[in-house]
XYZ file of C-alpha atoms in Angstrom:
502
model
C -17.528 -26.694 -8.290
C -17.709 -28.628 -4.898
C -21.280 -29.565 -3.973
C -20.495 -27.473 -0.380
C -19.642 -24.033 -2.393
C -22.737 -24.374 -4.503
C -25.655 -22.312 -3.753
C -28.895 -24.074 -2.135
C -31.330 -25.158 -4.823
C -34.488 -22.767 -5.173
C -32.363 -20.026 -2.743
C -31.644 -16.817 -4.398
C -27.376 -17.090 -4.855
C -25.436 -14.700 -2.660
C -21.811 -13.676 -2.046
C -19.638 -16.494 -1.149
C -19.280 -16.409 3.089
C -15.998 -17.074 4.574
C -14.288 -17.484 1.295
C -11.371 -15.312 2.937
C -9.964 -14.710 5.843
C -8.829 -12.122 8.306
C -5.277 -11.657 6.197
C -6.499 -12.076 3.204
C -8.913 -9.006 3.959
C -5.804 -6.806 5.348
C -4.351 -7.961 2.630
C -6.346 -6.654 0.202
C -7.161 -3.243 2.351
C -2.965 -2.267 1.657
C -2.924 -3.135 -1.966
C -5.988 -1.480 -2.491
C -4.323 1.787 -0.999
C -1.502 1.362 -3.842
C 1.156 2.259 -1.268
C 4.317 2.342 -3.856
C 2.235 4.422 -6.535
C 0.617 6.575 -3.869
C 4.025 7.024 -2.647
C 5.106 8.375 -5.859
C 2.389 10.363 -6.671
C 2.737 12.505 -3.900
C 6.149 12.286 -2.247
C 7.548 15.090 -4.378
C 5.223 17.612 -3.406
C 4.863 17.046 -0.185
C 8.230 17.965 0.553
C 8.172 20.771 -1.460
C 5.278 22.273 1.194
C 6.874 20.815 4.015
C 10.814 20.165 3.390
C 11.862 17.739 6.156
C 8.541 17.441 8.305
C 7.184 15.365 5.109
C 6.952 12.119 7.768
C 5.279 14.698 10.268
C 2.851 15.437 7.396
C 2.215 11.825 6.986
C 1.438 10.955 10.603
C -1.127 13.907 10.690
C -2.955 12.625 7.382
C -2.937 9.366 9.741
C -5.097 10.615 12.706
C -8.322 11.068 10.398
C -8.081 7.889 8.576
C -7.679 6.461 11.908
C -10.430 7.553 13.397
C -13.349 7.082 10.045
C -11.678 3.565 10.256
C -13.278 3.422 13.538
C -16.448 4.380 12.563
C -16.282 1.630 9.697
C -15.555 -0.687 12.701
C -18.267 -0.242 14.945
C -20.693 0.259 12.064
C -19.607 -3.374 10.247
C -20.603 -5.190 13.701
C -24.157 -3.738 13.270
C -24.899 -3.885 9.319
C -21.687 -6.641 7.990
C -23.485 -4.879 4.417
C -20.810 -5.017 1.340
C -22.699 -1.264 0.628
C -20.743 -0.163 3.745
C -21.222 3.635 3.899
C -24.190 3.189 1.295
C -26.101 1.134 4.109
C -25.002 2.467 6.928
C -25.766 5.873 5.975
C -29.368 4.808 4.778
C -29.957 3.576 7.995
C -28.402 6.414 10.224
C -29.243 9.134 7.602
C -31.758 8.335 5.360
C -31.842 7.142 1.724
C -30.828 10.209 0.381
C -28.000 10.713 2.025
C -27.192 6.763 1.586
C -27.845 7.161 -1.840
C -25.149 9.869 -2.654
C -22.571 8.268 -0.460
C -22.869 4.973 -2.791
C -22.783 7.166 -5.704
C -19.678 8.610 -4.566
C -17.654 5.686 -3.578
C -18.638 3.452 -7.425
C -17.627 7.047 -9.007
C -14.242 6.788 -7.464
C -13.571 3.210 -8.741
C -14.913 4.495 -12.471
C -12.394 7.774 -11.800
C -9.347 6.153 -10.981
C -9.302 2.412 -12.499
C -8.197 3.758 -15.936
C -5.591 5.839 -14.195
C -4.389 2.895 -11.884
C -3.566 0.359 -14.888
C -2.012 2.992 -16.724
C 0.444 2.976 -14.607
C 0.926 -0.482 -14.169
C 1.676 -0.887 -17.656
C 4.241 2.357 -18.168
C 6.360 1.153 -14.765
C 5.638 -2.426 -15.700
C 6.917 -1.553 -19.948
C 10.304 0.442 -18.331
C 10.766 -2.161 -15.328
C 11.814 -4.347 -18.489
C 13.305 -1.960 -20.665
C 10.788 -1.094 -23.214
C 11.043 2.629 -22.589
C 9.769 3.113 -26.200
C 6.877 1.471 -25.338
C 5.679 3.200 -23.332
C 5.622 6.730 -25.519
C 3.237 4.880 -27.951
C 0.176 5.667 -26.658
C -1.817 3.234 -28.840
C 0.438 0.337 -27.448
C 0.316 1.750 -23.626
C -3.357 2.336 -24.168
C -4.465 -0.965 -25.104
C -1.838 -2.824 -22.722
C -3.498 -0.618 -20.392
C -7.144 -2.024 -21.780
C -5.892 -5.394 -21.829
C -4.501 -5.350 -17.946
C -8.204 -3.828 -16.760
C -10.155 -6.428 -18.259
C -7.834 -9.205 -16.758
C -7.865 -7.585 -12.893
C -12.036 -7.694 -13.739
C -11.990 -11.020 -14.656
C -10.220 -12.531 -11.582
C -12.342 -10.544 -9.401
C -15.350 -12.743 -10.869
C -13.909 -15.709 -10.922
C -13.700 -15.967 -6.791
C -12.493 -14.048 -4.269
C -10.510 -16.678 -2.934
C -8.195 -15.902 -6.192
C -8.576 -12.443 -5.765
C -6.654 -12.804 -2.708
C -4.008 -14.992 -3.722
C -3.073 -12.798 -6.604
C -3.158 -9.904 -3.836
C -0.967 -12.064 -1.559
C 1.610 -12.081 -3.723
C 1.785 -8.984 -5.425
C 1.934 -7.255 -1.481
C 5.030 -9.337 -0.610
C 6.460 -7.864 -4.046
C 5.426 -4.626 -3.179
C 6.433 -4.248 0.089
C 9.897 -6.493 -0.335
C 10.711 -4.126 -3.325
C 10.204 -0.853 -1.154
C 11.773 -2.446 2.042
C 15.289 -3.006 0.161
C 14.723 0.841 -1.611
C 14.915 2.251 2.341
C 17.807 -0.444 3.368
C 19.853 0.856 0.234
C 18.834 4.298 0.608
C 19.661 4.856 4.380
C 22.944 2.905 3.832
C 24.674 5.331 1.597
C 22.995 8.228 3.980
C 25.246 7.197 6.796
C 28.319 6.232 4.544
C 28.002 9.160 2.703
C 27.370 7.890 -0.727
C 23.911 9.787 -1.791
C 24.344 11.185 -4.930
C 22.473 14.033 -3.824
C 22.814 16.257 -0.737
C 21.863 13.837 1.559
C 20.793 14.575 5.484
C 20.895 12.559 8.001
C 17.402 11.650 9.475
C 16.016 13.540 12.925
C 13.334 13.008 15.223
C 12.016 16.050 14.833
C 10.819 15.408 11.173
C 7.630 14.086 13.170
C 6.866 16.615 14.167
C 4.128 18.078 11.345
C 3.898 22.099 12.437
C 7.033 22.505 11.809
C 7.087 24.228 8.545
C 4.042 25.983 9.830
C 0.205 26.201 9.383
C -0.653 27.011 5.979
C 2.416 24.150 4.545
C 1.011 21.520 7.015
C -2.740 22.542 5.313
C -1.372 21.984 2.200
C 0.811 19.092 2.670
C -2.421 17.121 4.255
C -4.224 17.902 1.203
C -1.973 15.728 -0.428
C -1.515 13.250 2.325
C -4.591 12.641 3.941
C -5.393 10.872 0.576
C -2.187 8.486 -0.088
C -4.038 6.291 3.033
C -7.479 6.348 0.644
C -8.772 2.644 -0.144
C -8.130 0.889 2.779
C -11.454 0.514 2.972
C -11.766 -2.197 0.451
C -11.405 -4.906 3.268
C -15.091 -3.723 4.419
C -16.111 -4.020 1.461
C -15.912 -7.840 1.566
C -17.201 -8.376 4.782
C -20.212 -10.522 3.600
C -17.542 -12.575 2.609
C -15.132 -13.051 5.215
C -14.872 -15.095 8.059
C -16.256 -13.910 11.471
C -17.658 -10.991 9.485
C -18.586 -8.813 12.731
C -15.635 -8.169 13.269
C -12.618 -8.977 11.050
C -13.382 -6.786 8.082
C -13.304 -3.892 10.365
C -10.279 -5.384 12.399
C -8.631 -6.009 8.700
C -9.230 -1.918 7.881
C -7.466 -0.294 10.764
C -5.308 -2.345 10.832
C -4.220 -1.809 7.037
C -3.790 2.068 7.876
C -1.392 1.463 11.297
C 0.468 -0.968 8.584
C 0.409 1.727 6.020
C 1.282 4.558 8.359
C 4.940 2.873 9.371
C 5.319 1.848 5.381
C 4.599 5.432 4.307
C 7.302 7.025 7.120
C 10.002 4.809 6.706
C 10.121 5.518 2.662
C 9.394 9.523 3.695
C 12.398 9.443 6.031
C 14.626 7.147 3.549
C 13.608 10.011 0.360
C 14.130 12.570 2.322
C 17.152 11.719 3.904
C 18.573 10.345 0.842
C 17.794 13.530 -1.613
C 17.772 15.599 0.298
C 14.638 18.771 0.253
C 16.652 20.557 -2.365
C 15.924 18.172 -4.906
C 12.756 16.626 -3.869
C 11.440 20.158 -3.954
C 12.769 20.989 -7.390
C 11.111 18.500 -8.969
C 7.982 18.419 -6.836
C 5.745 19.055 -10.293
C 7.064 15.686 -11.917
C 5.671 13.430 -9.430
C 6.839 9.857 -10.322
C 10.426 11.144 -11.359
C 11.048 11.009 -8.272
C 10.807 7.402 -7.482
C 12.023 6.604 -11.330
C 15.226 8.796 -10.721
C 15.604 7.828 -6.859
C 15.720 4.251 -8.651
C 18.326 4.713 -10.802
C 20.505 6.466 -8.259
C 19.482 4.580 -5.071
C 19.791 1.050 -6.651
C 21.799 1.383 -9.904
C 21.249 -1.391 -12.538
C 18.676 -2.630 -10.335
C 16.525 0.308 -10.593
C 13.745 -2.094 -12.084
C 12.885 -3.614 -8.518
C 11.570 0.269 -7.701
C 9.872 0.885 -11.298
C 8.798 -2.867 -10.676
C 7.129 -2.147 -6.951
C 5.204 0.944 -8.372
C 3.985 -1.599 -11.406
C 2.483 -4.066 -8.884
C 1.235 -1.028 -6.550
C -0.873 -0.117 -9.198
C -1.613 -3.645 -11.027
C -3.245 -4.600 -7.306
C -4.936 -1.009 -6.682
C -6.993 -1.950 -10.012
C -8.097 -4.965 -8.972
C -8.773 -3.797 -5.540
C -10.773 -0.796 -6.238
C -13.020 -2.372 -8.110
C -14.354 -4.539 -5.372
C -15.836 -1.014 -3.717
C -17.126 -0.168 -6.707
C -18.824 -3.212 -8.144
C -20.192 -4.232 -4.375
C -21.591 -0.727 -3.447
C -23.557 -1.190 -6.551
C -24.465 -4.829 -5.386
C -25.634 -3.492 -2.470
C -27.143 -0.572 -4.178
C -29.520 -2.851 -6.341
C -30.232 -5.089 -3.761
C -32.078 -2.463 -1.778
C -33.879 -1.523 -4.849
C -31.811 2.205 -5.089
C -30.418 0.651 -8.148
C -31.644 -1.301 -11.160
C -32.120 -4.422 -10.253
C -29.766 -6.146 -13.062
C -26.626 -4.982 -10.867
C -27.813 -7.415 -8.298
C -27.301 -10.401 -10.236
C -24.258 -12.977 -8.768
C -22.576 -15.377 -10.715
C -24.071 -18.351 -9.760
C -21.157 -20.206 -10.148
C -18.203 -17.705 -9.053
C -20.579 -16.251 -6.358
C -19.533 -12.425 -6.960
C -21.365 -9.921 -8.509
C -20.548 -10.309 -12.007
C -22.762 -7.652 -13.374
C -21.752 -4.632 -11.631
C -18.089 -5.791 -11.753
C -18.067 -5.855 -15.707
C -20.144 -2.563 -15.580
C -17.555 -0.471 -13.521
C -14.901 -1.571 -15.577
C -16.942 -1.021 -18.652
C -17.578 2.766 -17.790
C -13.672 2.889 -16.476
C -12.476 1.960 -19.495
C -14.931 4.198 -21.269
C -13.453 7.070 -18.866
C -9.474 6.108 -19.485
C -9.951 6.721 -23.051
C -12.050 9.175 -23.310
C -9.892 11.510 -21.102
C -6.636 10.181 -22.105
C -7.932 11.827 -25.653
C -8.206 15.527 -24.182
C -5.021 15.311 -22.834
C -2.876 13.178 -19.787
C -3.234 16.391 -18.049
C -6.835 15.581 -18.379
C -6.538 12.062 -17.097
C -4.656 13.597 -13.784
C -7.035 15.975 -13.127
C -10.344 13.544 -13.004
C -7.582 11.936 -10.636
C -7.302 15.230 -8.558
C -11.452 15.362 -8.552
C -11.279 12.116 -6.507
C -10.471 13.595 -2.858
C -14.191 15.643 -2.976
C -15.278 12.394 -3.382
C -13.197 10.953 -1.304
C -13.237 13.451 1.401
C -17.536 13.383 0.778
C -17.762 9.497 2.200
C -15.580 9.384 4.291
C -16.901 12.053 6.396
C -20.384 11.161 5.817
C -19.067 7.752 7.314
C -17.704 9.211 10.632
C -21.382 11.153 11.082
C -23.717 8.531 10.445
C -21.935 6.590 13.275
C -22.333 9.462 15.797
C -25.625 9.293 14.799
C -26.767 5.879 14.848
C -24.768 5.415 18.101
C -26.034 8.246 19.559
C -28.203 7.024 22.588
C -25.144 5.072 23.380
C -23.127 7.526 23.289
C -22.314 8.250 27.055
C -22.621 4.718 27.604
C -19.043 4.413 28.462
C -15.753 6.418 28.219
C -15.415 4.203 25.366
C -18.137 4.754 23.331
C -17.395 8.732 23.776
C -14.114 8.534 22.606
C -14.102 5.544 19.865
C -17.639 5.825 18.609
C -18.460 9.381 18.988
C -16.050 11.998 19.698
C -13.143 10.591 17.006
C -15.848 9.714 14.339
C -17.158 12.989 14.548
C -13.524 14.760 14.685
C -12.582 13.075 11.942
C -15.529 13.532 9.711
C -14.932 17.156 11.071
C -11.128 17.434 9.724
C -12.111 15.456 6.036
C -15.280 18.177 5.682
C -12.419 20.306 6.576
C -10.471 19.307 3.626
C -13.072 18.971 1.467
C -13.590 22.610 1.742
C -9.799 23.467 1.317
C -9.830 21.259 -1.588
C -13.007 23.026 -3.564
C -11.278 26.476 -2.498
C -7.919 25.266 -4.491
C -9.283 23.505 -7.256
C -11.631 26.658 -8.907
C -8.138 27.881 -9.625
C -7.132 26.678 -12.746
C -3.580 27.314 -12.292
C -3.759 24.326 -9.853
C -4.890 21.805 -12.248
C -2.775 19.649 -14.030
C -4.193 21.318 -17.050
C -3.688 24.883 -16.322
C -6.620 25.794 -18.632
C -10.213 27.001 -17.594
C -12.775 25.003 -18.083
C -16.364 27.271 -17.314
C -14.062 29.781 -15.787
C -13.043 27.122 -12.747
C -10.253 24.303 -12.588
C -10.833 21.165 -14.533
C -10.794 18.639 -11.313
C -13.411 21.130 -9.557
C -15.840 21.126 -12.473
C -15.664 17.122 -13.128
C -16.204 16.941 -9.472
C -19.508 19.142 -9.582
C -20.205 17.464 -12.884
C -20.245 13.761 -11.612
C -21.937 14.854 -8.310
C -24.681 16.692 -10.801
C -25.370 13.509 -12.459
C -25.703 11.185 -9.466
C -28.579 13.840 -8.580
C -30.306 13.767 -11.657
C -29.834 9.906 -11.156
C -30.793 9.628 -7.823
C -34.593 11.597 -8.753
C -34.832 10.016 -11.753
C -34.510 6.280 -10.260
C -36.702 7.757 -7.243
C -39.556 8.599 -10.051
C -39.424 5.408 -11.394
C -39.084 3.062 -8.127
C -39.848 4.970 -5.355
C -39.722 1.592 -3.182
C -36.023 2.611 -1.553
C -36.800 6.310 -0.224
C -39.382 4.961 1.874
C -37.263 3.559 4.140
C -36.525 5.516 7.662
C -33.715 5.912 9.076
C -32.800 4.080 12.728
C -30.793 3.746 15.446
C -28.895 1.196 16.980
C -30.381 -1.182 18.344
C -29.898 -1.890 22.106
C -30.254 -5.818 21.997
C -27.612 -6.115 19.087
C -25.305 -3.057 21.401
C -25.596 -5.148 24.322
C -24.371 -7.987 22.143
C -21.261 -6.043 21.135
C -20.964 -5.324 24.896
C -21.348 -1.476 24.133
C -24.050 -0.414 26.473
C -21.955 -0.350 29.936
C -19.108 1.161 31.248
C -15.557 -0.786 30.661
């Protein structure tokens, strides 16, 4: 390691500052959402609910994400902490709320990493014609665990290596999706689609076209395909121009995702037609696998590879928020100090990263033993955690800046009303999700756990486990809980030009 990369002798080892730039952070934010896999997972069910208005629902789902991204941007300006939501909510609303926000972020990584790696392996094998390996549970799960370990090692070895890997994966993923969109639309206008295709229309962008009830169901699916963009902000301590670049990367990633999702949404609905997609809505990934063959013929491996690279990229980037949140919590003494260890050689949070990966592997193997449907149910439970910590972040932004909201119209809109409305929408979706998940018929398993749907039981179990661990750590190490909420420092606000009418 070069001398300039080493930590100063006698000083605590910190994360490596200026390790990556804005573009690298943007790419990591994009890959963390796993665009191709997200589309494969939700395009069918969304079309089943709203028909040709699926692109409009994707636009509507984008609105709360953009509002919460604004909250991330302005909170990062005053606090460049890799713990993001944990640190900001603690500042604004106190240690109890902050701890629960940090717990939610960490557990999302644990729940989803195994499933993402499993999808990456499965679609990768399909792309290379190894269908039999996909059906071999031992082989597929062994490769899944190996992939998680490799991606974890990449995270530990260094943020620069992570960024380089992500750059390659996003290029491959976007290129594959663009090829699919181009070929599908060409077939539509040429009349060579294998299905009852329909030509795209601007009216498809109307999210209210299918009615209010259908829009609500579509939003519950659509809003979470944007989840993950904040990984760029979790790298704030390692990004050049840390006060603004990570927040901008988060904002721009949501916009790029919007364009990608709407483009693919138009292509899929136009090529296959709403009837076919609605009939196969319960088979999620089948839609892309089937359409890959129909649209691309012998080149179907292109789209299969897109989903695989999407999931590989997200496997790695999903570890980042969880591990860095645990690091931040340990530094503030909200978790055992060992989770705050930083590798002297690589300047990354090695202990927390390996812990997240280890727990994620354990969760994946145990839940997979129950059934593949139970694994999907654990993913459904993610919606509760995501909506919770996103809404908490939006509310924290308003509370923290409360004395400066009326200093300008800009502040009122982008620091006050925007994050508050975003938090309100996500809170509403959270309540709706709880209602839907309480019915066992709405789960993948279709069975009842304690009279409730498995996803809701998993969500409640994770929440209760968090409360128990929080109380136990509060009794053992009360230092963190002595912190008191604060408001934005006027001098700091002034330095960012947010103190007067603009």
